[in-house]
Amino acid sequence: INKVYSWAVEKRGAVGLITDYVLKDPHVRERHDQSDTLRYTSFWWEPGQKKAFGFVLSPREGDRFAELCADLAKKGKSPLVKAYVESSIYDGEIENVTAFLPGEIDEEILLVGHLCHPRASANDNASGTACVMEAMRTLKQLTESGKLPPLKRGIRMLLVPEFTGTYAYLDKIGEDAKTIRAAFNLDMVGGRQQGGYGPITITDLPMSTPSIVSDAAATILDEVKRQVVGMMPESYCPMWNSHMTEYSGGSDHLVFSDPQTNIPCLMLGQW
């Protein structure tokens, strides 16, 4: 959308954009599968860049608009669009949700889920936040009952608006971020594992932020899959699909794993 913005607004002088773009994935979802979908689309002005606004149409509405434009073009006319935008820029606040299980030393591990999106869904990312809360509840019960030894490092739950809440949190804690030894971003952990959905996946760290947490996570993932013993005691039959993949961005782990932040952060999720 930023490339279209530069072409339409800066090169052609458009005062705004109207888009019916939807994300297509071959054999998973095509444009016709999303006829009434309004895709969350946004753009951010670079310093010195001309400012404009935009509206999103569904593919069905976009097709009707394109037909109207074509009919008018045959008559040598153009459509007239009236738009009204009410907005303002003001100082606001970002609310993050946090809980903390203290450890024996002044270091901590972050478990991150996000609380946002214009229309949040069960998978993206109610599943991630629910999983983080359940992990915290389970760790608290197991340590208090003595089934697990006391935590060496503290475990912190952090539920944020994706990206923006993470920026705000890191800015607020400042130098205290150095006590965070690692993080785990849980994003879309409740999806189906059949059809067009992928396996549960651990996204590795970037090469610029190496850490033992990658190997530790891969080992633990392999162990928890050993739910059903096979024909021989040393064999097993995993009951669900999983995968370890190389680094890619797309969520809060990108912010933590950036060398400027330098907090090794894996992502657990499904695409």
XYZ file of C-alpha atoms in Angstrom:
271
model
C 0.000 0.000 0.000
C 2.933 2.359 0.632
C 4.142 1.942 -2.947
C 0.648 2.715 -4.243
C 0.505 5.716 -1.908
C 3.765 7.105 -3.258
C 2.642 6.648 -6.868
C -0.910 7.965 -6.460
C -0.421 10.793 -3.965
C 3.105 12.056 -4.582
C 3.478 11.408 -8.298
C -0.101 11.779 -9.523
C -1.395 14.317 -6.996
C -4.243 12.241 -5.540
C -5.870 13.678 -2.405
C -6.645 10.202 -1.052
C -6.888 6.479 -1.767
C -9.757 4.018 -2.167
C -8.651 0.389 -2.070
C -10.369 -3.000 -2.254
C -7.145 -4.962 -1.819
C -7.288 -8.256 0.089
C -4.479 -10.660 0.837
C -4.580 -13.733 -1.382
C -2.919 -17.065 -0.611
C -3.027 -19.661 -3.421
C -5.138 -22.734 -2.550
C -6.067 -21.175 0.816
C -8.026 -17.976 0.163
C -8.602 -16.149 -3.086
C -10.273 -12.823 -3.760
C -13.673 -14.443 -4.338
C -13.484 -16.084 -0.897
C -13.368 -12.612 0.681
C -16.091 -10.793 -1.251
C -17.351 -8.861 1.772
C -14.078 -8.587 3.673
C -12.755 -5.170 4.675
C -8.999 -5.589 4.974
C -7.233 -3.715 7.752
C -5.030 -1.379 5.716
C -2.965 1.577 6.849
C -0.028 3.714 5.845
C 2.284 6.009 7.738
C 3.703 9.227 6.375
C 7.459 9.535 6.203
C 9.055 12.851 7.259
C 8.407 15.377 4.516
C 5.960 13.115 2.707
C 2.687 14.555 1.424
C -0.217 13.652 3.707
C -3.457 12.089 2.501
C -6.217 9.779 3.718
C -7.898 6.623 2.454
C -10.957 4.364 2.577
C -11.259 0.585 2.338
C -13.902 -1.166 0.217
C -14.751 -4.846 0.121
C -13.933 -6.716 -3.116
C -17.644 -6.780 -3.971
C -17.951 -3.018 -3.499
C -14.644 -2.502 -5.322
C -15.861 -4.460 -8.348
C -19.033 -2.352 -8.493
C -16.993 0.834 -8.228
C -14.624 -0.341 -10.980
C -17.596 -1.058 -13.269
C -18.979 2.420 -12.566
C -15.615 4.011 -13.393
C -15.392 2.008 -16.648
C -18.936 3.009 -17.703
C -18.242 6.685 -16.987
C -14.911 6.518 -18.820
C -16.714 5.371 -21.976
C -18.747 8.584 -21.748
C -15.659 10.701 -21.128
C -16.606 11.281 -17.501
C -15.087 10.560 -14.103
C -16.812 9.607 -10.821
C -17.233 12.314 -8.190
C -16.415 11.160 -4.674
C -17.353 13.133 -1.575
C -15.444 12.211 1.580
C -15.630 13.443 5.146
C -12.862 12.638 7.623
C -13.072 13.588 11.288
C -9.795 13.060 13.108
C -7.374 14.710 15.478
C -3.923 14.218 16.952
C -3.702 14.264 20.730
C -1.659 12.882 23.605
C -3.112 9.537 24.645
C -2.239 6.436 26.634
C -1.625 2.807 25.747
C -2.865 0.284 28.299
C -0.792 -2.880 28.770
C -1.729 -5.768 31.041
C 1.027 -7.347 33.109
C 1.421 -9.883 35.920
C 4.605 -11.138 37.534
C 5.782 -14.319 39.232
C 8.964 -13.322 41.125
C 12.152 -15.348 40.955
C 15.242 -15.715 43.085
C 17.388 -13.335 41.017
C 16.768 -9.980 39.385
C 16.184 -11.381 35.908
C 12.975 -12.269 34.122
C 11.427 -14.071 31.165
C 8.570 -12.486 29.214
C 5.505 -14.319 27.933
C 3.816 -12.033 25.410
C 0.349 -12.027 23.852
C -1.412 -9.207 22.048
C -4.781 -7.598 22.696
C -5.742 -5.696 19.596
C -6.865 -5.752 15.953
C -10.007 -4.036 14.645
C -11.876 -7.341 14.881
C -9.967 -9.721 17.125
C -10.705 -13.405 16.572
C -10.481 -16.553 18.651
C -7.205 -17.452 16.986
C -5.712 -13.986 16.420
C -5.114 -13.425 19.193
C -7.473 -14.540 21.951
C -5.681 -17.892 21.767
C -2.301 -16.303 22.470
C -3.492 -14.271 25.444
C -5.405 -17.257 26.865
C -2.330 -19.452 26.533
C -0.124 -16.892 28.282
C -2.596 -16.579 31.184
C -2.893 -20.360 31.497
C 0.895 -20.730 31.501
C 1.157 -18.196 34.327
C -1.619 -19.897 36.310
C -0.023 -23.318 35.866
C 3.453 -22.130 36.853
C 2.038 -20.473 39.974
C 0.168 -23.632 41.005
C 3.117 -25.949 40.359
C 5.622 -23.829 42.274
C 3.277 -23.191 45.209
C 2.463 -26.914 45.479
C 6.139 -27.854 45.383
C 5.834 -29.884 42.175
C 8.294 -27.433 40.627
C 11.195 -25.819 42.489
C 11.072 -22.059 43.095
C 11.626 -20.001 39.981
C 15.202 -18.846 39.495
C 14.145 -16.043 37.148
C 10.860 -14.194 37.344
C 8.171 -14.870 34.740
C 6.242 -11.855 33.479
C 3.013 -11.911 31.512
C 2.733 -8.999 29.096
C -0.462 -8.471 27.095
C -0.103 -5.567 24.687
C -1.557 -3.968 21.598
C 0.661 -5.653 19.002
C 3.816 -3.652 18.219
C 2.613 -0.303 19.625
C 2.108 -1.617 23.152
C 5.509 -3.293 23.043
C 7.201 -0.050 21.985
C 5.468 1.796 24.825
C 6.362 -0.850 27.414
C 10.040 -0.921 26.485
C 10.150 2.867 26.503
C 8.572 2.964 29.962
C 10.898 0.436 31.631
C 14.027 1.937 30.033
C 17.235 0.419 31.393
C 15.247 -2.264 33.268
C 14.876 -4.023 29.904
C 18.418 -5.328 30.482
C 17.043 -7.680 33.155
C 14.886 -9.462 30.541
C 16.889 -12.511 29.492
C 14.458 -13.930 26.912
C 10.874 -13.677 25.674
C 8.268 -15.847 23.974
C 5.652 -14.264 21.731
C 2.445 -16.308 21.451
C 0.571 -15.268 18.326
C -2.234 -17.417 16.858
C -1.768 -20.695 18.736
C -5.380 -21.919 18.434
C -5.758 -22.591 14.719
C -6.775 -25.895 13.190
C -4.010 -28.153 11.910
C -5.797 -29.435 8.830
C -6.881 -27.933 5.531
C -5.244 -24.633 4.771
C -3.765 -24.147 8.234
C -0.172 -24.835 9.122
C 1.425 -26.743 12.024
C 2.180 -25.065 15.324
C 5.469 -23.333 14.582
C 8.353 -21.918 16.578
C 9.903 -19.032 14.668
C 13.634 -18.911 15.322
C 15.725 -15.880 16.261
C 17.473 -13.638 13.741
C 21.182 -14.342 13.306
C 21.884 -10.910 14.813
C 20.465 -12.046 18.187
C 21.757 -15.581 18.834
C 20.750 -17.386 22.024
C 20.445 -20.828 23.564
C 16.677 -20.298 23.846
C 16.259 -21.540 20.247
C 17.777 -24.944 20.971
C 16.016 -25.130 24.327
C 12.628 -24.436 22.737
C 13.207 -26.992 19.966
C 14.175 -29.653 22.528
C 11.154 -28.942 24.736
C 8.811 -28.938 21.724
C 10.099 -32.375 20.764
C 9.617 -33.671 24.310
C 6.042 -32.462 24.787
C 5.052 -34.183 21.526
C 5.875 -37.568 23.053
C 2.307 -38.149 24.182
C 1.693 -41.657 22.845
C 4.262 -44.436 23.153
C 4.751 -46.438 19.970
C 5.427 -50.122 19.486
C 8.722 -49.844 21.340
C 9.381 -47.841 24.537
C 11.958 -45.675 22.776
C 9.539 -44.739 19.981
C 6.526 -42.445 20.060
C 3.660 -41.215 17.907
C 3.180 -37.414 17.998
C -0.474 -36.380 18.202
C -0.039 -32.972 16.591
C 2.075 -31.262 13.973
C 4.895 -28.866 14.773
C 7.735 -27.177 12.988
C 10.750 -25.021 13.736
C 11.293 -22.382 11.071
C 13.853 -19.699 10.396
C 13.332 -16.130 11.522
C 10.677 -13.925 9.997
C 8.963 -10.839 11.412
C 5.272 -10.032 11.623
C 4.660 -9.658 15.360
C 6.128 -8.529 18.678
C 9.126 -10.892 18.542
C 10.506 -8.595 15.839
C 10.682 -5.718 18.337
C 12.312 -7.697 21.142
C 14.826 -9.509 18.909
C 15.999 -6.332 17.211
C 19.699 -5.832 18.056
C 18.877 -2.400 19.517
C 16.640 -4.123 22.080
C 18.664 -7.349 22.166
C 16.105 -9.542 23.945
C 16.022 -13.024 22.337
C 12.351 -13.617 21.536
C 10.893 -16.635 19.752
C 7.370 -16.800 18.357
C 4.929 -19.669 18.774
C 2.079 -19.569 16.300
C 0.288 -20.841 13.226
C -0.041 -19.173 9.848
